[in-house]
CSV table of C-alpha atoms and ligand atoms in Angstrom, one decimal:
chain,number,residue,atom,x,y,z
A,18,MET,CA,73.9,55.7,129.6
A,19,SER,CA,74.7,57.8,126.3
A,20,SER,CA,78.3,58.6,125.6
A,21,SER,CA,78.8,62.3,124.7
A,22,PRO,CA,81.5,63.1,121.7
A,23,SER,CA,84.6,63.9,123.2
A,24,PRO,CA,85.5,67.7,122.6
A,25,SER,CA,88.1,66.7,120.2
A,26,SER,CA,85.9,65.2,117.4
A,27,LYS,CA,83.9,68.6,117.5
A,28,LEU,CA,87.6,70.3,116.0
A,29,PRO,CA,87.6,70.8,112.3
A,30,PRO,CA,90.5,68.6,110.8
A,31,PHE,CA,94.1,69.4,111.1
A,32,ASP,CA,95.0,71.1,107.9
A,33,ALA,CA,98.9,70.9,107.2
A,34,GLY,CA,98.0,73.9,104.8
A,35,ASP,CA,96.9,75.7,107.4
A,36,PRO,CA,97.9,74.4,110.6
A,37,LEU,CA,96.8,77.9,112.7
A,38,GLY,CA,93.5,78.0,110.6
A,39,VAL,CA,94.6,81.5,109.5
A,40,ASP,CA,91.9,80.7,106.4
A,41,ASP,CA,89.0,81.6,108.7
A,42,LEU,CA,89.9,85.2,109.1
A,43,LEU,CA,89.2,85.6,104.8
A,44,SER,CA,86.5,86.2,103.5
A,45,VAL,CA,84.4,85.1,100.2
A,46,GLU,CA,85.4,87.5,98.3
A,47,ASP,CA,89.0,87.2,100.2
A,48,LEU,CA,89.5,83.8,99.1
A,49,ALA,CA,88.4,84.3,95.3
A,50,VAL,CA,90.9,86.7,94.9
A,51,ARG,CA,93.5,84.7,96.1
A,52,ASP,CA,92.1,81.4,94.3
A,53,THR,CA,92.2,83.9,90.9
A,54,VAL,CA,95.6,84.9,91.4
A,55,ARG,CA,97.2,81.3,92.5
A,56,ALA,CA,95.5,80.0,89.0
A,57,TRP,CA,96.8,82.7,86.7
A,58,ALA,CA,100.4,82.1,88.8
A,59,ALA,CA,100.0,78.3,88.0
A,60,ASP,CA,99.2,78.8,84.6
A,61,ARG,CA,101.0,81.8,83.4
A,62,VAL,CA,104.1,81.9,85.4
A,63,LEU,CA,105.0,78.4,86.8
A,64,PRO,CA,105.2,76.3,83.8
A,65,TYR,CA,108.1,78.9,81.8
A,66,VAL,CA,109.6,80.5,85.0
A,67,ALA,CA,112.4,77.9,85.8
A,68,GLU,CA,113.6,79.0,82.1
A,69,TRP,CA,112.9,82.4,82.3
A,70,TYR,CA,115.3,82.6,85.0
A,71,GLU,CA,118.1,80.0,83.3
A,72,GLN,CA,117.7,82.5,80.8
A,73,GLY,CA,118.0,85.8,82.6
A,74,GLU,CA,115.0,87.1,81.2
A,75,LEU,CA,111.4,88.3,81.6
A,76,PRO,CA,110.2,87.6,78.1
A,77,GLY,CA,106.6,88.7,77.7
A,78,ILE,CA,106.9,90.9,80.1
A,79,ARG,CA,104.0,93.4,78.2
A,80,GLU,CA,101.6,90.4,77.7
A,81,LEU,CA,101.8,89.6,81.3
A,82,ALA,CA,101.5,93.0,82.3
A,83,ARG,CA,98.1,93.5,80.8
A,84,GLU,CA,97.3,90.0,82.0
A,85,LEU,CA,97.7,91.1,85.3
A,86,GLY,CA,96.1,94.4,84.8
A,87,GLY,CA,93.3,92.4,83.1
A,88,LEU,CA,93.4,90.6,86.7
A,89,GLY,CA,93.0,94.1,89.0
A,90,ALA,CA,96.5,93.4,90.1
A,91,LEU,CA,97.9,96.4,89.1
A,92,GLY,CA,97.6,99.3,91.8
A,93,MET,CA,95.2,96.9,93.4
A,94,SER,CA,94.4,98.8,96.8
A,95,LEU,CA,94.3,102.1,95.1
A,96,ASP,CA,90.9,103.9,94.2
A,97,GLY,CA,89.6,105.2,91.1
A,98,TYR,CA,91.4,105.7,87.9
A,99,GLY,CA,90.4,102.3,86.8
A,100,CYS,CA,91.9,100.7,89.8
A,101,ALA,CA,90.4,97.5,91.7
A,102,GLY,CA,90.2,99.0,95.1
A,103,ALA,CA,90.7,95.9,96.4
A,104,SER,CA,91.3,95.9,100.6
A,105,ALA,CA,95.1,95.4,102.0
A,106,VAL,CA,94.3,92.5,102.9
A,107,GLN,CA,93.6,90.9,99.0
A,108,TYR,CA,96.5,93.0,97.9
A,109,GLY,CA,98.8,91.3,100.2
A,110,LEU,CA,97.0,87.7,99.4
A,111,ALA,CA,98.0,88.3,95.6
A,112,CYS,CA,101.2,89.5,96.3
A,113,LEU,CA,101.8,85.9,98.1
A,114,GLU,CA,100.4,84.1,95.4
A,115,LEU,CA,102.4,86.0,92.7
A,116,GLU,CA,105.6,85.4,94.9
A,117,ALA,CA,104.7,81.9,95.3
A,118,ALA,CA,105.6,81.5,91.8
A,119,ASP,CA,108.7,83.8,91.6
A,120,SER,CA,110.1,87.2,93.0
A,121,GLY,CA,110.2,88.4,89.7
A,122,ILE,CA,106.8,88.7,89.5
A,123,ARG,CA,106.2,90.2,92.3
A,124,SER,CA,108.2,92.7,92.0
A,125,LEU,CA,106.6,93.8,88.5
A,126,VAL,CA,103.3,94.2,90.9
A,127,SER,CA,104.7,95.7,93.6
A,128,VAL,CA,106.9,98.4,91.4
A,129,GLN,CA,103.6,99.1,89.3
A,130,GLY,CA,101.5,99.3,91.7
A,131,SER,CA,102.7,100.3,95.3
A,132,LEU,CA,105.9,102.8,94.0
A,133,ALA,CA,104.9,104.4,90.4
A,134,MET,CA,101.1,104.1,90.6
A,135,TYR,CA,101.2,104.7,94.2
A,136,ALA,CA,103.3,107.9,93.9
A,137,ILE,CA,101.1,109.4,91.3
A,138,HIS,CA,97.9,108.4,93.2
A,139,ARG,CA,99.2,109.9,96.2
A,140,PHE,CA,101.0,112.9,95.4
A,141,GLY,CA,99.9,113.9,92.0
A,142,SER,CA,98.1,116.3,90.3
A,143,GLU,CA,94.4,115.5,88.3
A,144,GLU,CA,95.8,115.7,85.1
A,145,GLN,CA,98.9,113.5,85.9
A,146,LYS,CA,96.4,111.0,88.0
A,147,GLN,CA,94.1,110.8,84.6
A,148,THR,CA,97.1,110.6,81.8
A,149,TRP,CA,99.2,107.8,83.6
A,150,LEU,CA,96.8,105.5,86.3
A,151,PRO,CA,94.2,104.2,84.0
A,152,ARG,CA,96.8,102.8,81.6
A,153,MET,CA,98.8,101.6,84.3
A,154,ALA,CA,96.1,100.0,86.0
A,155,SER,CA,95.2,98.1,82.6
A,156,GLY,CA,98.9,97.0,82.1
A,157,GLU,CA,99.3,98.9,79.0
A,158,VAL,CA,102.1,101.0,80.3
A,159,ILE,CA,104.3,99.9,82.7
A,160,GLY,CA,105.8,102.0,85.1
A,161,CYS,CA,109.3,102.4,87.3
A,162,PHE,CA,110.6,103.9,90.3
A,163,GLY,CA,114.1,105.9,90.4
A,164,LEU,CA,115.2,106.4,94.0
A,165,THR,CA,118.3,104.8,94.4
A,166,GLU,CA,121.5,105.8,92.7
A,167,PRO,CA,125.1,104.4,92.5
A,168,ASP,CA,126.6,106.3,95.4
A,169,HIS,CA,123.2,106.4,97.5
A,170,GLY,CA,121.2,103.4,98.2
A,171,SER,CA,119.9,103.1,101.9
A,172,ASP,CA,120.4,107.2,102.4
A,173,PRO,CA,118.8,107.8,99.4
A,174,ALA,CA,119.1,112.0,101.6
A,175,GLY,CA,122.5,112.0,99.4
A,176,MET,CA,121.5,111.5,95.9
A,177,ARG,CA,122.7,113.8,93.1
A,178,THR,CA,120.0,113.3,90.6
A,179,TYR,CA,119.6,117.1,90.2
A,180,ALA,CA,116.1,119.0,88.9
A,181,LYS,CA,116.6,122.5,87.8
A,182,ARG,CA,114.5,125.2,86.5
A,183,ASP,CA,114.9,126.4,82.9
A,184,GLY,CA,112.4,129.3,82.4
A,185,GLY,CA,109.2,127.4,82.8
A,186,ASP,CA,110.4,123.8,82.7
A,187,TRP,CA,112.6,121.3,84.4
A,188,VAL,CA,116.0,119.7,83.5
A,189,LEU,CA,116.5,116.5,85.0
A,190,THR,CA,120.2,115.2,85.0
A,191,GLY,CA,121.6,112.1,86.8
A,192,ARG,CA,121.8,108.5,86.8
A,193,LYS,CA,119.6,105.7,89.3
A,194,MET,CA,120.6,102.5,89.7
A,195,TRP,CA,118.6,99.0,90.0
A,196,ILE,CA,115.9,100.1,88.5
A,197,THR,CA,113.1,97.6,88.5
A,198,ASN,CA,111.0,97.8,85.5
A,199,GLY,CA,113.3,100.4,84.3
A,200,SER,CA,114.0,99.1,80.4
A,201,VAL,CA,110.2,98.5,79.5
A,202,ALA,CA,108.6,101.0,81.7
A,203,GLY,CA,106.5,103.9,79.7
A,204,VAL,CA,106.7,105.9,82.5
A,205,ALA,CA,109.4,106.5,85.4
A,206,VAL,CA,109.1,108.3,88.5
A,207,VAL,CA,112.4,109.9,89.4
A,208,TRP,CA,113.2,112.0,92.6
A,209,ALA,CA,115.7,114.3,92.6
A,210,GLN,CA,117.1,117.2,94.1
A,211,THR,CA,116.0,120.9,93.6
A,212,ASP,CA,116.5,123.8,95.0
A,213,ASP,CA,113.5,123.7,97.2
A,214,GLY,CA,114.5,120.0,98.3
A,215,ILE,CA,113.7,116.5,96.9
A,216,ARG,CA,110.8,116.5,94.8
A,217,GLY,CA,109.2,113.7,92.7
A,218,PHE,CA,109.0,113.8,88.3
A,219,VAL,CA,106.6,111.9,86.0
A,220,VAL,CA,109.2,111.3,83.0
A,221,PRO,CA,107.8,109.6,80.2
A,222,THR,CA,110.4,107.5,78.9
A,223,ASP,CA,110.7,108.7,75.5
A,224,ARG,CA,111.7,111.9,76.1
A,225,PRO,CA,115.0,113.1,74.7
A,226,GLY,CA,118.0,112.4,77.0
A,227,PHE,CA,116.5,109.4,78.8
A,228,SER,CA,117.9,105.9,78.5
A,229,ALA,CA,117.7,102.9,81.0
A,230,PRO,CA,120.2,100.0,80.3
A,231,GLU,CA,119.7,96.9,81.6
A,232,ILE,CA,121.5,95.2,84.0
A,233,LYS,CA,122.9,91.7,83.1
A,234,HIS,CA,125.2,89.3,85.1
A,235,LYS,CA,122.7,89.3,88.2
A,236,TRP,CA,122.4,85.8,89.9
A,237,SER,CA,119.0,87.1,91.8
A,238,LEU,CA,115.6,88.1,90.6
A,239,ARG,CA,116.9,86.7,87.4
A,240,ALA,CA,112.8,86.7,85.8
A,241,SER,CA,112.6,90.6,86.6
A,242,VAL,CA,114.2,93.1,84.4
A,243,THR,CA,116.4,95.7,86.6
A,244,SER,CA,118.3,99.1,84.7
A,245,GLU,CA,119.9,101.8,85.1
A,246,LEU,CA,118.3,105.2,84.3
A,247,VAL,CA,120.6,107.7,82.8
A,248,LEU,CA,119.2,111.3,82.8
A,249,ASP,CA,121.2,113.5,80.4
A,250,GLU,CA,119.2,116.9,80.8
A,251,VAL,CA,116.0,115.3,80.4
A,252,ARG,CA,113.6,118.7,79.5
A,253,LEU,CA,110.2,118.3,81.2
A,254,PRO,CA,107.2,121.0,81.2
A,255,ALA,CA,106.6,122.6,84.6
A,256,ASP,CA,103.7,120.1,84.9
A,257,ALA,CA,105.9,116.6,85.2
A,258,VAL,CA,106.4,117.7,88.7
A,259,LEU,CA,104.6,115.4,91.6
A,260,PRO,CA,103.0,119.0,93.2
A,261,GLU,CA,101.9,116.9,96.5
A,262,VAL,CA,105.0,116.3,98.2
A,263,THR,CA,109.0,117.5,98.8
A,264,GLY,CA,111.3,115.6,100.8
A,265,LEU,CA,111.9,112.5,101.5
A,266,LYS,CA,109.1,111.7,103.1
A,267,GLY,CA,107.2,111.3,99.1
A,268,PRO,CA,109.6,108.3,98.2
A,269,LEU,CA,109.6,106.7,101.9
A,270,SER,CA,105.6,106.6,102.1
A,271,CYS,CA,105.7,104.7,98.7
A,272,LEU,CA,108.4,102.4,99.8
A,273,SER,CA,106.4,101.7,103.4
A,274,HIS,CA,103.1,100.5,101.4
A,275,ALA,CA,105.2,98.3,98.7
A,276,ARG,CA,107.3,96.5,101.5
A,277,TYR,CA,103.7,96.1,103.0
A,278,GLY,CA,103.2,93.8,99.7
A,279,ILE,CA,106.9,91.9,100.3
A,280,VAL,CA,105.8,91.1,104.2
A,281,TRP,CA,103.2,88.8,102.2
A,282,GLY,CA,104.9,88.4,99.4
A,283,ALA,CA,107.5,86.6,101.3
A,284,MET,CA,105.9,83.9,102.6
A,285,GLY,CA,105.0,82.7,99.4
A,286,ALA,CA,108.3,82.3,98.1
A,287,ALA,CA,108.5,80.4,101.5
A,288,ARG,CA,105.3,78.2,101.3
A,289,ALA,CA,106.5,77.1,98.0
A,290,SER,CA,109.9,76.1,99.3
A,291,PHE,CA,108.8,74.2,101.9
A,292,GLU,CA,105.7,72.6,99.8
A,293,ALA,CA,108.9,71.0,98.0
A,294,ALA,CA,110.5,70.1,100.6
A,295,VAL,CA,107.7,68.4,102.2
A,296,GLU,CA,106.4,66.6,99.0
A,297,TYR,CA,110.5,65.5,98.4
A,298,ALA,CA,110.8,64.3,102.6
A,299,LYS,CA,107.7,61.9,102.0
A,300,THR,CA,108.9,60.0,98.7
A,301,ARG,CA,112.5,60.6,98.8
A,302,GLU,CA,114.4,57.4,100.8
A,303,GLN,CA,117.8,56.9,102.3
A,304,PHE,CA,118.2,53.9,105.1
A,305,GLY,CA,115.4,52.2,103.8
A,306,ARG,CA,113.0,54.9,104.3
A,307,PRO,CA,111.5,58.2,103.7
A,308,ILE,CA,113.5,60.7,104.8
A,309,GLY,CA,110.9,62.4,106.2
A,310,GLY,CA,110.3,59.7,108.7
A,311,PHE,CA,113.5,60.6,110.4
A,312,GLN,CA,113.2,62.7,113.3
A,313,LEU,CA,116.0,65.3,112.0
A,314,THR,CA,114.1,65.9,109.1
A,315,GLN,CA,110.8,66.3,111.1
A,316,ALA,CA,112.2,68.9,113.1
A,317,LYS,CA,113.1,71.1,110.1
A,318,LEU,CA,110.2,70.5,108.9
A,319,ALA,CA,108.0,71.7,111.9
A,320,ASP,CA,109.9,74.9,112.7
A,321,MET,CA,109.9,75.6,108.6
A,322,ALA,CA,106.2,75.4,109.0
A,323,VAL,CA,106.4,77.0,112.9
A,324,GLU,CA,108.0,80.5,111.1
A,325,LEU,CA,106.0,80.0,107.5
A,326,HIS,CA,102.7,80.2,109.6
A,327,LYS,CA,103.7,82.9,112.1
A,328,GLY,CA,104.6,85.0,109.0
A,329,ILE,CA,101.1,84.6,107.1
A,330,LEU,CA,99.9,85.5,110.7
A,331,LEU,CA,101.6,88.7,111.1
A,332,ALA,CA,100.8,89.8,107.4
A,333,HIS,CA,97.2,88.9,108.3
A,334,HIS,CA,97.8,91.2,111.6
A,335,LEU,CA,99.6,94.2,109.8
A,336,GLY,CA,96.6,94.3,106.7
A,337,ARG,CA,94.1,94.6,109.0
A,338,ARG,CA,96.0,97.2,110.1
A,339,MET,CA,96.3,98.8,107.2
A,340,ASP,CA,92.5,98.2,105.8
A,341,ALA,CA,91.4,100.0,109.3
A,342,GLY,CA,93.8,102.6,108.7
A,343,ARG,CA,96.2,102.1,111.5
A,344,LEU,CA,99.1,100.6,110.2
A,345,ARG,CA,102.5,102.5,111.5
A,346,PRO,CA,106.0,102.3,109.1
A,347,GLU,CA,107.3,100.6,112.1
A,348,GLN,CA,105.7,98.3,112.4
A,349,VAL,CA,105.9,97.2,108.0
A,350,SER,CA,109.7,97.3,109.1
A,351,PHE,CA,108.7,94.9,111.8
A,352,GLY,CA,106.8,92.6,109.1
A,353,LYS,CA,109.6,93.2,106.3
A,354,LEU,CA,112.8,92.4,108.6
A,355,ASN,CA,111.0,89.3,110.0
A,356,ASN,CA,109.3,87.9,106.7
A,357,VAL,CA,112.0,88.1,104.5
A,358,ARG,CA,114.3,87.0,106.8
A,359,GLU,CA,112.4,83.8,107.7
A,360,ALA,CA,111.5,83.3,104.2
A,361,ILE,CA,115.3,82.8,103.5
A,362,GLU,CA,116.0,80.5,106.3
A,363,ILE,CA,112.9,78.4,105.4
A,364,CYS,CA,114.4,78.5,101.8
A,365,ARG,CA,117.8,77.4,102.8
A,366,THR,CA,116.6,74.3,105.2
A,367,ALA,CA,114.2,73.2,102.3
A,368,ARG,CA,117.5,73.1,100.1
A,369,THR,CA,119.4,70.7,102.7
A,370,ILE,CA,116.4,68.5,102.6
A,371,LEU,CA,116.7,67.9,98.9
A,372,GLY,CA,120.1,67.5,99.1
A,373,ALA,CA,121.9,68.1,95.8
A,374,ASN,CA,118.8,68.4,93.7
A,375,GLY,CA,118.2,71.1,96.1
A,376,ILE,CA,120.4,73.4,93.9
A,377,SER,CA,118.7,72.0,90.5
A,378,LEU,CA,116.6,74.7,89.1
A,379,GLU,CA,114.4,71.3,88.6
A,380,TYR,CA,112.9,72.5,91.7
A,381,PRO,CA,111.6,76.0,93.1
A,382,VAL,CA,113.9,75.9,95.9
A,383,MET,CA,117.3,77.4,95.2
A,384,ARG,CA,115.7,79.7,93.0
A,385,HIS,CA,113.5,81.0,95.8
A,386,ALA,CA,116.6,81.4,98.1
A,387,THR,CA,118.4,83.0,95.7
A,388,ASN,CA,115.3,85.6,95.0
A,389,LEU,CA,115.0,86.5,98.4
A,390,GLU,CA,118.7,87.8,98.5
A,391,SER,CA,117.4,90.6,96.4
A,392,VAL,CA,114.1,90.8,98.8
A,393,LEU,CA,116.4,91.1,101.8
A,394,THR,CA,117.8,94.2,100.4
A,395,TYR,CA,115.4,96.2,98.5
A,396,GLU,CA,113.0,98.1,100.1
A,397,GLY,CA,115.7,98.8,103.0
A,398,THR,CA,118.0,95.9,104.2
A,399,VAL,CA,117.5,94.1,107.0
A,400,GLU,CA,120.0,96.8,109.1
A,401,MET,CA,117.7,99.6,108.3
A,402,HIS,CA,114.4,98.3,109.6
A,403,GLN,CA,116.4,96.9,112.8
A,404,LEU,CA,117.2,100.4,112.9
A,405,VAL,CA,114.1,101.9,112.1
A,406,LEU,CA,113.1,99.3,115.2
A,407,GLY,CA,115.9,100.3,117.0
A,408,LYS,CA,114.9,103.5,117.2
A,409,ALA,CA,111.1,103.3,117.9
A,410,LEU,CA,112.1,101.1,121.0
A,411,THR,CA,114.4,103.7,122.5
A,412,GLY,CA,113.8,107.4,120.9
A,413,LEU,CA,117.8,106.8,119.8
A,414,ASP,CA,118.5,107.4,116.5
A,415,ALA,CA,121.4,105.3,115.3
A,416,PHE,CA,121.4,105.8,111.3
A,417,ARG,CA,124.8,107.7,111.3
B,2,FAD,C1,116.8,93.4,92.4
B,2,FAD,C2,116.6,94.4,92.6
B,2,FAD,C3,115.7,95.7,92.4
B,2,FAD,C4,116.0,97.1,92.8
B,2,FAD,N1,115.1,97.8,92.5
B,2,FAD,C5,114.9,99.0,92.7
B,2,FAD,C6,113.8,99.8,92.4
B,2,FAD,O1,112.7,99.8,91.8
B,2,FAD,N2,114.0,101.6,92.4
B,2,FAD,C7,114.4,101.9,93.6
B,2,FAD,O2,115.0,102.7,93.8
B,2,FAD,N3,116.0,101.3,94.2
B,2,FAD,C8,115.7,99.7,93.7
B,2,FAD,N4,116.7,98.7,94.2
B,2,FAD,C9,117.5,99.2,95.3
B,2,FAD,C10,117.6,98.5,96.3
B,2,FAD,O3,116.3,99.6,96.7
B,2,FAD,C11,118.8,99.3,97.3
B,2,FAD,O4,120.0,98.4,97.0
B,2,FAD,C12,119.1,99.8,98.5
B,2,FAD,O5,117.8,100.3,99.1
B,2,FAD,C13,120.4,99.2,99.3
B,2,FAD,O6,121.1,100.2,98.6
B,2,FAD,P1,122.6,99.6,98.3
B,2,FAD,O7,122.8,98.4,97.9
B,2,FAD,O8,122.9,100.6,97.9
B,2,FAD,O9,123.6,99.3,99.7
B,2,FAD,P2,124.4,100.3,100.4
B,2,FAD,O10,123.5,101.2,101.6
B,2,FAD,O11,125.4,100.5,100.3
B,2,FAD,O12,124.2,98.9,102.1
B,2,FAD,C14,125.1,98.5,101.8
B,2,FAD,C15,125.5,97.8,103.7
B,2,FAD,O13,125.7,98.5,104.2
B,2,FAD,C16,124.9,98.5,105.0
B,2,FAD,N5,124.5,99.3,105.9
B,2,FAD,C17,124.1,101.3,105.6
B,2,FAD,N6,124.0,101.5,106.0
B,2,FAD,C18,123.8,101.4,107.5
B,2,FAD,C19,124.2,101.8,108.6
B,2,FAD,N7,123.6,103.1,108.7
B,2,FAD,N8,124.2,101.1,109.5
B,2,FAD,C20,124.3,99.9,109.3
B,2,FAD,N9,124.5,99.1,108.3
B,2,FAD,C21,124.1,99.9,107.2
B,2,FAD,C22,123.4,98.0,104.6
B,2,FAD,O14,122.3,97.8,105.3
B,2,FAD,C23,123.9,97.0,104.0
B,2,FAD,O15,124.1,95.6,104.2
B,2,FAD,C24,117.0,97.3,94.0
B,2,FAD,C25,117.9,96.6,93.9
B,2,FAD,C26,118.0,95.1,93.6
B,2,FAD,C27,118.6,94.1,94.3
């Protein structure tokens, strides 16, 4: 009598790093992108980022930008003009790997590619695209995106920054707040009121009247440049306006693209914290045995793994929808709301597993947790995404 193998012996082994087998969804090219970005972050960010974080600076940001440009990570999913033309899934994988190193690095890439470059690529004139995109894709020029103002965050419709016509010119006056990359940017995409509604302007930052003082004293995203933009009668030529869009749908569509990257990125911060917690739990002994052997610790790890890999699966799903041209903004809100909220919970739980060491910069957990406080707020707060979904579910607008 021959014994046939049991069904389970035909199954692939359980992979603790990929318990749901999500990697099966990836192509050889996808895996190559992921491995390249992961290796770059391991070499160029991870050994230094705790110190950058402690100092509250991102030294060498221009060099890092050029290296990221060399990897094709800037404006990665855009076509032409020196951009890599990668898929949305590949862009997402890159965001995850960058944020597994630090949210500040992913923010640099998101703002450059999904906000500043995306705005020019989608709404700019051919001349604006030719002038800026190749140099931004290579990392030679860093871009920023000025929407938020001191008195207008979640509700940008009331922004006060104003662009008035003066003959053929535009003259921009106002203030923008919390602008990533602001002080190091060579070009700023600035949104302003005009007599015809909200318009976007491509502002070279060497124009007289433009300044970008850096915001200090942050306890989150410390390895990231965040600035105020001061526009004091900045005179621009007529062709500085983004010609292809009027109204808030301009900045909001850029934000939707950037939020998509965050859906993936947040899971990178969560993965790094989860891995640190597993490693710690296996080696730290109390009461005569590794703390990972206690049921209460295992319950934490199991719940963290469930949310981490559900979040990664969700990011893949949204990525495939984006690649198919079928991703709705409400679905991006769904992903951003869930994945950032769960990522911060995973980091906080990891922090408890590391005990006192959890608060130390010797481990990545607290750094990721505090970074995610910004990620929870920017690109639409939790509440804004709940309101987006609430409106989609009920047909009732509860924003005001
Ligand atoms: C590190 C960092 C980097 C950033 N980078 C950029 C950038 O590059 N470019 C840019 O333009 N902006 C940037 N931002 C700004 C960010 O987008 C805003 O902080 C965000 O939109 C929220 O605005 P706010 O801080 O003014 O909060 P507010 O809008 O004042 O909100 C405060 C609280 O009130 C809640 N709230 C507001 N309205 C409602 C409502 N109707 N119902 C229920 N709750 C409500 C909010 O959800 C929030 O909890 C950045 C922020 C940070 C922290």
